[in-house]
Coordinates of N, CA, C and O and ligand atoms in Angstrom, one line a residue:
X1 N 133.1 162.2 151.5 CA 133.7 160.9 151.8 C 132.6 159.8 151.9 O 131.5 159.9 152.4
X2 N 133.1 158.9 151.4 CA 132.1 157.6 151.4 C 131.9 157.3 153.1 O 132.9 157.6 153.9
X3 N 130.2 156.6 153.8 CA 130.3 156.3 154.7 C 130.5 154.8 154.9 O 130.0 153.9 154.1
X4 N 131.2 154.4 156.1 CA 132.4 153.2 156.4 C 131.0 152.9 156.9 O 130.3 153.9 157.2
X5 N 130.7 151.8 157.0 CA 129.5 151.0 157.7 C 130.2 149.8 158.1 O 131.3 149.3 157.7
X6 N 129.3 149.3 159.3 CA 130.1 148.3 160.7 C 129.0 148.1 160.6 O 128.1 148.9 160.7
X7 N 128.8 146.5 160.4 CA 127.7 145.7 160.9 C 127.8 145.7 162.4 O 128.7 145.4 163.2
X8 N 126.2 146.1 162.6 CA 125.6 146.0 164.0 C 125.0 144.9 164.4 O 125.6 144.1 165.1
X9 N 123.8 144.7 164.2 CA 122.9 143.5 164.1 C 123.1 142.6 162.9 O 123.4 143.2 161.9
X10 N 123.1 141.4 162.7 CA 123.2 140.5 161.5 C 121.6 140.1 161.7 O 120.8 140.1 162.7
X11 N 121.6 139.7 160.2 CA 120.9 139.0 159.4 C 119.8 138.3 160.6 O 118.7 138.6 161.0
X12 N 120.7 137.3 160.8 CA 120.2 136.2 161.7 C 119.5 136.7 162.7 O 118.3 136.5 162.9
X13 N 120.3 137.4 163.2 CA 119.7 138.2 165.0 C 118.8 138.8 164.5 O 117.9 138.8 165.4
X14 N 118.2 139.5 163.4 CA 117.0 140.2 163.4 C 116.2 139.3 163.2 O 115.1 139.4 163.7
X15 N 116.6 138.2 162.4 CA 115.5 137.1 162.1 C 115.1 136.9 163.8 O 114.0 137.3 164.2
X16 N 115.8 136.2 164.3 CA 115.8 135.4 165.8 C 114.7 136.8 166.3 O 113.5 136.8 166.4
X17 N 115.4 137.6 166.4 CA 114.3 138.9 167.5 C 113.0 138.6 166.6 O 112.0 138.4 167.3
X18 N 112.8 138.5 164.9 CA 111.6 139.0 165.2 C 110.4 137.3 165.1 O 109.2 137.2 165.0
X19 N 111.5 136.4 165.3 CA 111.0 135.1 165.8 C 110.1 135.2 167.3 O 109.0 134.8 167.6
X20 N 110.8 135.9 167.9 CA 110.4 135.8 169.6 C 109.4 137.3 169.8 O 108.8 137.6 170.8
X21 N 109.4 137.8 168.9 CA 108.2 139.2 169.1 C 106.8 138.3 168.9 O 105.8 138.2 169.6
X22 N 107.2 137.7 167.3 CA 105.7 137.0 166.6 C 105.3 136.3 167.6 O 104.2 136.6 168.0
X23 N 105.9 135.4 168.4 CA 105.8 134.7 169.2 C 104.8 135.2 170.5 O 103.7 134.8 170.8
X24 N 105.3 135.8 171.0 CA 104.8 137.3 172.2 C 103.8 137.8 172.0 O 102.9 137.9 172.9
X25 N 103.7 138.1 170.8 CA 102.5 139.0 169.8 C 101.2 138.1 170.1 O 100.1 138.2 170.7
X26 N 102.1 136.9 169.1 CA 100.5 135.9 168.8 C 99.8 135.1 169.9 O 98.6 134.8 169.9
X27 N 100.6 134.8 171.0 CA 100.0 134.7 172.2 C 99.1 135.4 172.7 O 98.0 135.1 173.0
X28 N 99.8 136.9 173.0 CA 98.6 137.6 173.6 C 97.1 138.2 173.0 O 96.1 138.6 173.4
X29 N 97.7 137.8 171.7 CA 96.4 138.5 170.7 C 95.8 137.4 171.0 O 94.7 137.8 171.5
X30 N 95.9 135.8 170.9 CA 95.1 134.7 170.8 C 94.0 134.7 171.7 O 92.9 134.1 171.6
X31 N 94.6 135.6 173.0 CA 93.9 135.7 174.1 C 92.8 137.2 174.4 O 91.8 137.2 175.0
X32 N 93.5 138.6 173.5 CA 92.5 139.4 173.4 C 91.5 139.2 172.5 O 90.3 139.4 172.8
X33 N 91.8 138.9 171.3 CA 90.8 138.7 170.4 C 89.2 137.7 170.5 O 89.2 136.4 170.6
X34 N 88.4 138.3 170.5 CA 87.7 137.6 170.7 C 86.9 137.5 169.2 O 87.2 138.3 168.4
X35 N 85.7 136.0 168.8 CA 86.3 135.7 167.2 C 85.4 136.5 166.7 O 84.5 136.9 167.4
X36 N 85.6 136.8 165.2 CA 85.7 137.5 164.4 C 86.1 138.6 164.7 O 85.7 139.4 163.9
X37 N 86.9 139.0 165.6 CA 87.6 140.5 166.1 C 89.3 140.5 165.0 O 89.9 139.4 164.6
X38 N 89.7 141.8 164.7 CA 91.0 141.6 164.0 C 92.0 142.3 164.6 O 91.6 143.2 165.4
X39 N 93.1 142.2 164.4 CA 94.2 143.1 164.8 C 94.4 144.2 163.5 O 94.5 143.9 162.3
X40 N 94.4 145.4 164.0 CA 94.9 146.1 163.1 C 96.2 146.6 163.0 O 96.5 147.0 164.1
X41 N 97.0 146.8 162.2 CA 98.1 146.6 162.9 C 99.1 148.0 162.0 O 99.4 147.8 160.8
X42 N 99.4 149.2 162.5 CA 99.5 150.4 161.9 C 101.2 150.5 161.9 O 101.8 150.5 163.0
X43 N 101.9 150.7 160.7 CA 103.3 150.4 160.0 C 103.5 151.7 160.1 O 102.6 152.4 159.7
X44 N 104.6 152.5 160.5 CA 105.1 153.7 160.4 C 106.0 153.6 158.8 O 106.9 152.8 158.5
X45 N 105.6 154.2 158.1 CA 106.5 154.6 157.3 C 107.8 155.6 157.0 O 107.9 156.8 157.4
X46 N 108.6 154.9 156.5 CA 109.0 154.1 155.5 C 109.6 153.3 156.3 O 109.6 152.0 156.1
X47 N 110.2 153.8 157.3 CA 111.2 152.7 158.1 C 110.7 151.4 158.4 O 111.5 150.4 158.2
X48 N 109.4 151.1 158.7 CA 109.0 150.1 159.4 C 109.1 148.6 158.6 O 109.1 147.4 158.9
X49 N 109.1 149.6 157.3 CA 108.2 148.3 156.4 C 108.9 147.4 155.7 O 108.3 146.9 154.8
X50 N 110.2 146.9 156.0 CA 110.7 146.2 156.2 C 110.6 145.1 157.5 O 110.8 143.9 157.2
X51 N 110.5 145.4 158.4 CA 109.9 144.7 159.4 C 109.2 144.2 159.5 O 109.3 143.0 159.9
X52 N 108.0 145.0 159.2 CA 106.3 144.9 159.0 C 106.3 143.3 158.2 O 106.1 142.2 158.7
X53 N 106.5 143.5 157.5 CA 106.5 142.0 156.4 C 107.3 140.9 157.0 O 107.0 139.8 156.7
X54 N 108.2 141.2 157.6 CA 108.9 140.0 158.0 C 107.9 139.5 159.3 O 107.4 138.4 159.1
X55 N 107.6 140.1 160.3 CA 107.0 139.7 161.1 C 105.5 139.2 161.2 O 105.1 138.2 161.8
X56 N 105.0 139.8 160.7 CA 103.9 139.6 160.1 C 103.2 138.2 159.7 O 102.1 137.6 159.8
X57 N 104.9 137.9 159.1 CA 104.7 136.6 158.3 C 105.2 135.2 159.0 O 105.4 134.0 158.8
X58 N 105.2 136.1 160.1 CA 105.6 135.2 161.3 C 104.3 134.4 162.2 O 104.2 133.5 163.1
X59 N 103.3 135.5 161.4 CA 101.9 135.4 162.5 C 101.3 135.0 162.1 O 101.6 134.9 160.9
X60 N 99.7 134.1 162.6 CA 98.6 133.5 162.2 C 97.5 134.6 162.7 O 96.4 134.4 162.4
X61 N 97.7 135.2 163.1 CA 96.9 136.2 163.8 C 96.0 136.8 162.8 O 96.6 137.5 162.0
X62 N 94.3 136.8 162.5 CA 93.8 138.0 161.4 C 93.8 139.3 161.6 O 93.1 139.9 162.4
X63 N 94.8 139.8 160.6 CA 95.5 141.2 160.9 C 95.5 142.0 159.6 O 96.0 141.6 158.5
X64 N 95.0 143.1 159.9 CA 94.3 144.2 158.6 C 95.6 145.2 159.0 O 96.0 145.4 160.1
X65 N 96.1 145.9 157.8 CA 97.2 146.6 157.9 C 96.9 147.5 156.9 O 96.4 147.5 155.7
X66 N 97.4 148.7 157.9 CA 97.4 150.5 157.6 C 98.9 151.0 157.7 O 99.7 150.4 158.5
X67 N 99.2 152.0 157.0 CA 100.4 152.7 157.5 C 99.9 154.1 157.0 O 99.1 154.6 156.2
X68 N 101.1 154.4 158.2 CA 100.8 156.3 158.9 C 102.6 156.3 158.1 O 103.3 155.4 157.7
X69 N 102.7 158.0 158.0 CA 104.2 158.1 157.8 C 104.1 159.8 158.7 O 103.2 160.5 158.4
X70 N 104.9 160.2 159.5 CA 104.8 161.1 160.3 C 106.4 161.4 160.1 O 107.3 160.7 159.8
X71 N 106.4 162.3 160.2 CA 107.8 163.3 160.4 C 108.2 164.4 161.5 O 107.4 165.3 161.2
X72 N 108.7 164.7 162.1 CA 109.1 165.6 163.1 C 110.4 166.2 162.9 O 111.2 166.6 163.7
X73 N 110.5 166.0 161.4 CA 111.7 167.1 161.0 C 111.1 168.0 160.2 O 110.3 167.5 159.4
X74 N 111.3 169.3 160.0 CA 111.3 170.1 158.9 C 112.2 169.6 157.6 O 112.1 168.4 157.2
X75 N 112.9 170.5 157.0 CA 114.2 170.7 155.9 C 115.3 169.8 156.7 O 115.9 168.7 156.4
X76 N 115.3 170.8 157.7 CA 116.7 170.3 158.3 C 116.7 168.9 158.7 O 115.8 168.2 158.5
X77 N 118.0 168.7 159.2 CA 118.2 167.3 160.4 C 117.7 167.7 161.4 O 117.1 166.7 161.8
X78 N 117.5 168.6 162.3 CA 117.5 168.5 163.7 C 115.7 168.4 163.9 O 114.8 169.1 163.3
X79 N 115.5 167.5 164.9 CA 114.0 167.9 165.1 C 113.1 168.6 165.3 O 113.7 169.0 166.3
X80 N 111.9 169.2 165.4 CA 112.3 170.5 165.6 C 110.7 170.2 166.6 O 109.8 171.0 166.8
X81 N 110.7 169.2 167.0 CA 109.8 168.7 168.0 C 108.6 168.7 167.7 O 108.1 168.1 168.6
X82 N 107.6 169.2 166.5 CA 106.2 169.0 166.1 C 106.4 168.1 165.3 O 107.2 168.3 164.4
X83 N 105.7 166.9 165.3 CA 105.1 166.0 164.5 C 104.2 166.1 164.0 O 103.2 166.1 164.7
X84 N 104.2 166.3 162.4 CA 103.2 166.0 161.2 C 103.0 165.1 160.5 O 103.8 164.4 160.0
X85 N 101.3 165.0 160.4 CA 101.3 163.5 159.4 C 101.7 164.0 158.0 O 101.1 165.0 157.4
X86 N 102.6 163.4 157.6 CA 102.5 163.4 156.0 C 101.6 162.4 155.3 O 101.2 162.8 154.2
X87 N 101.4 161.3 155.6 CA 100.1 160.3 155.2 C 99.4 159.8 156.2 O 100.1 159.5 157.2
X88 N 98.4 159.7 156.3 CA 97.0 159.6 157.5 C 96.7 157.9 157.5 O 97.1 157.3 156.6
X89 N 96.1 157.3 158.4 CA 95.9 156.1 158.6 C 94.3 156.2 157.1 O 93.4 157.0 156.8
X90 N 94.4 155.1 156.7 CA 92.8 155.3 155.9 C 91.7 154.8 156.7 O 90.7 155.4 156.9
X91 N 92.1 153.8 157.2 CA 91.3 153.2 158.3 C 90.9 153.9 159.5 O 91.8 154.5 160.2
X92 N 89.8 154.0 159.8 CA 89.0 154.5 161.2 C 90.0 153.4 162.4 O 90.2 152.2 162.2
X93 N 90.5 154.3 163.5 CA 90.7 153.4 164.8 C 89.9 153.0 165.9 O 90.3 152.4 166.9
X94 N 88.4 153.5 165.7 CA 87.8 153.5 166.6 C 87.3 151.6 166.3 O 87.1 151.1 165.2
X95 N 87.0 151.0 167.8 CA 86.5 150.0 167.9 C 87.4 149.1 167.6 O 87.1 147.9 167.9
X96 N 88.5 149.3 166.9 CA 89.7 148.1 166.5 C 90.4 148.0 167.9 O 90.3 148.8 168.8
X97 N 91.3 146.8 168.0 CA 92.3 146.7 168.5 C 93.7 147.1 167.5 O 94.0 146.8 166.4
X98 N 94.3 148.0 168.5 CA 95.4 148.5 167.4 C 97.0 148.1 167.9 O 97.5 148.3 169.0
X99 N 97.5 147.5 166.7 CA 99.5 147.5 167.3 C 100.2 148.3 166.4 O 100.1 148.0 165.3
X100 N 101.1 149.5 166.5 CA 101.5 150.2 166.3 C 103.3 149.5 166.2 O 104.2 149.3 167.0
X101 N 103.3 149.4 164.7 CA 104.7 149.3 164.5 C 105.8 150.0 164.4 O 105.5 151.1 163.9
X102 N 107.0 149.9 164.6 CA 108.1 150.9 164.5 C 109.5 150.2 164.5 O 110.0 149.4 165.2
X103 N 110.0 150.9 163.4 CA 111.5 149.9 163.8 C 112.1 150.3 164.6 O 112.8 149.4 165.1
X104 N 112.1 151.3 165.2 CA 113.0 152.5 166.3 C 112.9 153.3 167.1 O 112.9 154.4 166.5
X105 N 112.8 153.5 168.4 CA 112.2 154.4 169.0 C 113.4 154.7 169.6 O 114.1 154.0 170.3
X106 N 113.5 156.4 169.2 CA 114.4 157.3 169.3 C 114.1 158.3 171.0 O 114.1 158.0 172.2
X107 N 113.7 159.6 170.2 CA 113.6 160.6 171.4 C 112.1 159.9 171.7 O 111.9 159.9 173.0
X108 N 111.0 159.3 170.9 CA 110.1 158.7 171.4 C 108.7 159.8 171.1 O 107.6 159.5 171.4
X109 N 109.1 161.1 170.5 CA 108.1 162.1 169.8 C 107.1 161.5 168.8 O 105.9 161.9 168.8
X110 N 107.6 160.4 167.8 CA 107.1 160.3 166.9 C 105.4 159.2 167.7 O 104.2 159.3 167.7
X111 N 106.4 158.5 168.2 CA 105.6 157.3 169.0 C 104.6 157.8 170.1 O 103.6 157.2 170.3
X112 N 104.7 158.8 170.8 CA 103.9 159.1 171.9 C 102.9 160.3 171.2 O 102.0 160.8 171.9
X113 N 103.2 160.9 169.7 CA 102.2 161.5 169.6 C 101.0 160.5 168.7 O 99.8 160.5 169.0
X114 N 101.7 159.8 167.8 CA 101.2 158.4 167.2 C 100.2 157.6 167.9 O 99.1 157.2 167.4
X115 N 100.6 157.3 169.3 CA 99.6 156.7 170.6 C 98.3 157.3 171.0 O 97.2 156.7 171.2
X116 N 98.5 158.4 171.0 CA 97.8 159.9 171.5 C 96.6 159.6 170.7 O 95.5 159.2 171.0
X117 N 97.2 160.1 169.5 CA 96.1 160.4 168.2 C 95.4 159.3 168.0 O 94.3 159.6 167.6
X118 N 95.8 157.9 168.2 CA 95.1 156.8 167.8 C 93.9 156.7 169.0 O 92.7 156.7 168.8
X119 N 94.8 156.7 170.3 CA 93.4 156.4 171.2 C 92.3 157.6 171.6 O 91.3 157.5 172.3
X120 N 92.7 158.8 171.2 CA 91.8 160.0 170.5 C 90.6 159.2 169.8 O 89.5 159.4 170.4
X121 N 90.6 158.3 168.5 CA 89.5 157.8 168.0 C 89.1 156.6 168.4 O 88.4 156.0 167.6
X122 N 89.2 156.2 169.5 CA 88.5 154.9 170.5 C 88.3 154.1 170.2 O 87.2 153.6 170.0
X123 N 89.9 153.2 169.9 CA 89.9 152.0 169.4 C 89.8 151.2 171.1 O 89.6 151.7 172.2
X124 N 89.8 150.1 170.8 CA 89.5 149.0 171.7 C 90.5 148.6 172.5 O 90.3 148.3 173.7
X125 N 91.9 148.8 172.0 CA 93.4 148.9 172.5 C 94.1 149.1 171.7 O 93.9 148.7 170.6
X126 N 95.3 149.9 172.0 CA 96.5 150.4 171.5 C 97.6 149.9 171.9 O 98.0 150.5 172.9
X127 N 98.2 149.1 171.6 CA 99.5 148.7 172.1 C 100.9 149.0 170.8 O 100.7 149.5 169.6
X128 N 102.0 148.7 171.1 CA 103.2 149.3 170.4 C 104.6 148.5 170.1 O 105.4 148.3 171.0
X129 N 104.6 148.0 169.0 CA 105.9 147.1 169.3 C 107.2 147.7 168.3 O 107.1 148.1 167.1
X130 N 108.4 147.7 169.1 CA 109.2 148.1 167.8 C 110.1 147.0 167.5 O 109.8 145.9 168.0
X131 N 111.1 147.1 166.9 CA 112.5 146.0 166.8 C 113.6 146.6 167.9 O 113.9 145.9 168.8
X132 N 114.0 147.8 167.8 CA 115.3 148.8 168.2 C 114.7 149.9 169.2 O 114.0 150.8 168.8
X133 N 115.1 149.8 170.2 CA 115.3 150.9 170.9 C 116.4 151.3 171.4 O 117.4 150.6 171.7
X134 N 116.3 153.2 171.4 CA 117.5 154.1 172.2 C 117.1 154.3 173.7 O 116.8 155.5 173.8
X135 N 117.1 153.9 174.6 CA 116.5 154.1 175.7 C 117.1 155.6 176.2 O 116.3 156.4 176.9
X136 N 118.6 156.0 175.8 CA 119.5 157.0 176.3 C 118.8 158.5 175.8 O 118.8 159.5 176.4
X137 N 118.4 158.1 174.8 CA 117.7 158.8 173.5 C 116.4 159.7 174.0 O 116.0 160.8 173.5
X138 N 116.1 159.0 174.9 CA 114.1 159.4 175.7 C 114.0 160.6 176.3 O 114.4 160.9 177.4
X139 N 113.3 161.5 175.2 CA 112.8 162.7 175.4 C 111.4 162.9 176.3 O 111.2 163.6 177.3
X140 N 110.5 161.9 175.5 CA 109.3 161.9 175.5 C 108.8 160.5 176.5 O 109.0 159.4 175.9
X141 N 108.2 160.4 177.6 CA 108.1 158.8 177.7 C 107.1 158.3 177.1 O 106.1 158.9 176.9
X142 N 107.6 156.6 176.6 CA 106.7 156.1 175.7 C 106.4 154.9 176.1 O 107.3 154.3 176.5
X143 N 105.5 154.2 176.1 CA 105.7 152.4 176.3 C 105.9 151.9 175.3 O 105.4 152.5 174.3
X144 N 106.5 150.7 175.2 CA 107.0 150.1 174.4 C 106.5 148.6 174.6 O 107.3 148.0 175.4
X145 N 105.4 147.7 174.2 CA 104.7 146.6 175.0 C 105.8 145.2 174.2 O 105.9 144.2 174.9
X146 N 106.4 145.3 173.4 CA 106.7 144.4 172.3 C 107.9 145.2 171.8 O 107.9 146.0 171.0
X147 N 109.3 144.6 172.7 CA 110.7 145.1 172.0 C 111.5 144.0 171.8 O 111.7 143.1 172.5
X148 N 111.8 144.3 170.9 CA 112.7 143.5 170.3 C 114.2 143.4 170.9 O 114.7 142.4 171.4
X149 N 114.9 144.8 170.8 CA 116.2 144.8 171.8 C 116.3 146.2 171.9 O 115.7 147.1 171.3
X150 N 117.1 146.3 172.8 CA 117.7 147.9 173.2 C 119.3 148.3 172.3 O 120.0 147.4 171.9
X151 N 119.6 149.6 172.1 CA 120.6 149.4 171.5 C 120.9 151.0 171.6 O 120.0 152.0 171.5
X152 N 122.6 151.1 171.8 CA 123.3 152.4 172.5 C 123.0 153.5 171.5 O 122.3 153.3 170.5
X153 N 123.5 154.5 171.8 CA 123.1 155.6 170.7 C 123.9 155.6 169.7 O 124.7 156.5 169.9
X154 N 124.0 155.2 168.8 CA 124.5 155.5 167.8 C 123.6 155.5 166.3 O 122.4 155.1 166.2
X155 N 124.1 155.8 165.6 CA 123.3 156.2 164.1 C 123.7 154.7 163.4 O 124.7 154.1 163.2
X156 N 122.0 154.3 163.0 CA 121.8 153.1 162.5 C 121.9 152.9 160.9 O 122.9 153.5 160.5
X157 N 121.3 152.3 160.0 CA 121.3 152.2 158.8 C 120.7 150.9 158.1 O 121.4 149.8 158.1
X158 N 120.1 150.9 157.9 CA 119.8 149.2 156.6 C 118.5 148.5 157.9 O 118.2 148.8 159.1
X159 N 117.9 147.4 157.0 CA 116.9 146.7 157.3 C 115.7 148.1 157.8 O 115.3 148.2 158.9
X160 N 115.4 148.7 156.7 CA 114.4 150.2 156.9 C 115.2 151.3 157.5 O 114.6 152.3 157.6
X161 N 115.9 151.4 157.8 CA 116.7 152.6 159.0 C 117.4 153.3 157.7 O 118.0 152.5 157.0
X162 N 117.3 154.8 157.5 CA 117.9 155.2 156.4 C 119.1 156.7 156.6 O 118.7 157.6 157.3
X163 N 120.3 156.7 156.0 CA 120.9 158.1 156.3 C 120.9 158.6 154.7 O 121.6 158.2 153.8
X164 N 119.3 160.1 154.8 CA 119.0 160.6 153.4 C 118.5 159.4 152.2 O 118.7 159.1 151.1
X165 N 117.8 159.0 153.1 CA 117.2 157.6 152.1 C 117.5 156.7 151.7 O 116.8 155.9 151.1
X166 N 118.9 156.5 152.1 CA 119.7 155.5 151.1 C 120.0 154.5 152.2 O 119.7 154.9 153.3
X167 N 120.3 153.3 152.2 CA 120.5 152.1 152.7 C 119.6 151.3 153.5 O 119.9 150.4 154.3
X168 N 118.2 151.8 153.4 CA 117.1 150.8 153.7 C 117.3 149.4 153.3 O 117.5 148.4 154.1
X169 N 117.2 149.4 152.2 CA 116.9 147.7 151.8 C 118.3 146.9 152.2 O 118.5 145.7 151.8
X170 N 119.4 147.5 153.0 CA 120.5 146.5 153.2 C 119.8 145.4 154.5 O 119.4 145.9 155.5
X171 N 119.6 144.0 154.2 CA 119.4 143.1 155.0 C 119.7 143.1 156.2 O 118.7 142.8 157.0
X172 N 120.8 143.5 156.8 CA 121.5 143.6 158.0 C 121.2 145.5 158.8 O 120.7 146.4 158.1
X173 N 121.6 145.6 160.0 CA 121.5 147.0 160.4 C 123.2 147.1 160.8 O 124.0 146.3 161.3
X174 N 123.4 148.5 160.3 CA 125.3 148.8 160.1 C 124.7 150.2 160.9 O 123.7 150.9 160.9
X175 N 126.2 150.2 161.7 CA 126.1 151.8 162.3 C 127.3 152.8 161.4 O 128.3 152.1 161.1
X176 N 127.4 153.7 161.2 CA 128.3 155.1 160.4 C 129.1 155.3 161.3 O 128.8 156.0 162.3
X177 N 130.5 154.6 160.9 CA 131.7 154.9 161.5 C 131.6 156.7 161.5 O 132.6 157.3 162.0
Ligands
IMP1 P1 111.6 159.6 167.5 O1 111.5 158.5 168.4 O2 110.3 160.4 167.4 O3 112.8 160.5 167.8 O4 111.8 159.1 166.0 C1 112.0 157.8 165.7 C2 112.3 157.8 164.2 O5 113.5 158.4 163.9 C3 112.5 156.4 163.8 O6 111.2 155.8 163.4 C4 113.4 156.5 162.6 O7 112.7 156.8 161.4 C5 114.3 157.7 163.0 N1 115.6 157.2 163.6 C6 115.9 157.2 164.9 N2 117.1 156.7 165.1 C7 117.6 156.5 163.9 C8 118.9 155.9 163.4 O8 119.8 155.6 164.2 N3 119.0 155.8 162.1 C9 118.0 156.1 161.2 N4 116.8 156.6 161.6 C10 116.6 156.8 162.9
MG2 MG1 110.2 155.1 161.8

């Protein structure tokens, strides 16, 4: 059966949230950075990267961009709680200031081992911002310095969020009747 999709978030509202993140963001960086210092700013793949660009382009901030893609699923759907890199940051994190993107923080595995590993190589700071959080969802605790909104459990879709790969690029986020 075809899946029924129900807009969740519109267009606009993601725009507006990621108005008031850039916003948040570029303030405090204005203030950690000291000059010629950069943000580096680490994109989870695939989901993020829709985001990633939008916000981004919201910033004046000088900001060098890496992306990680990690998985904590095997074959199956269910998680099976180890997280693997499937693509590695190229960039060294040591000595950077690092912001860690994400559209979604779920059980919060992918994000608290992602944190781990980065301040393992002695970057200067690690901080973490997503668009969507499950708060109900929290397996693992995670901080979250830079959120966008909270949002109930349900299964998401479009603007990067995918069910089997398919409905990333829909502008808006729809939840699966
Ligand atoms: P976790 O926080 O380690 O459980 O994993 C978060 C990742 O799971 C996100 O970055 C998404 O890629 C994926 N994810 C979590 N919730 C959803 C959803 O509602 N739709 C699609 N993907 C999701
Ligand atoms: Mg993700």
């Amino acid at each position: 059966m075809a899946d029924k999709l129900k807009l969740f978030i519109s267009a606009e509202e993601i725009d507006a949230l990621n108005t008031k993140l850039a916003a948040s963001i570029q303030s405090d960086y204005e203030k950690i950075l000291k000059p010629g210092e950069t943000l580096l700013v680490v994109v989870t793949l695939k989901g993020a990267a829709f985001f990633a660009t939008d916000l981004l382009k919201k910033m004046k901030l000088p900001v060098l961009m890496d992306f990680v893609r990690l998985s904590s699923y095997g074959s199956g759907t269910k998680s099976s709680g180890t997280v693997h890199i499937v693509k590695d940051m190229e960039s060294s994190p040591t000595d950077q200031h690092i912001l860690i993107l994400d559209e979604i923080v779920d059980s919060g595995r992918t994000l608290a081992f992602l944190k781990e590993r980065i301040r393992a190589g002695g970057p200067k700071s690690v901080k973490l911002c997503s668009l969507l959080n499950k708060p109900s969802r929290r397996e693992v605790p995670v901080e979250v310095d830079y959120l966008g909104r909270d949002v109930e459990d349900k299964f998401l879709v479009g603007y990067g969020l995918d069910k089997a790969e398919l409905y990333r690029n829909l502008p808006a986020v729809y939840y699966i009747e």
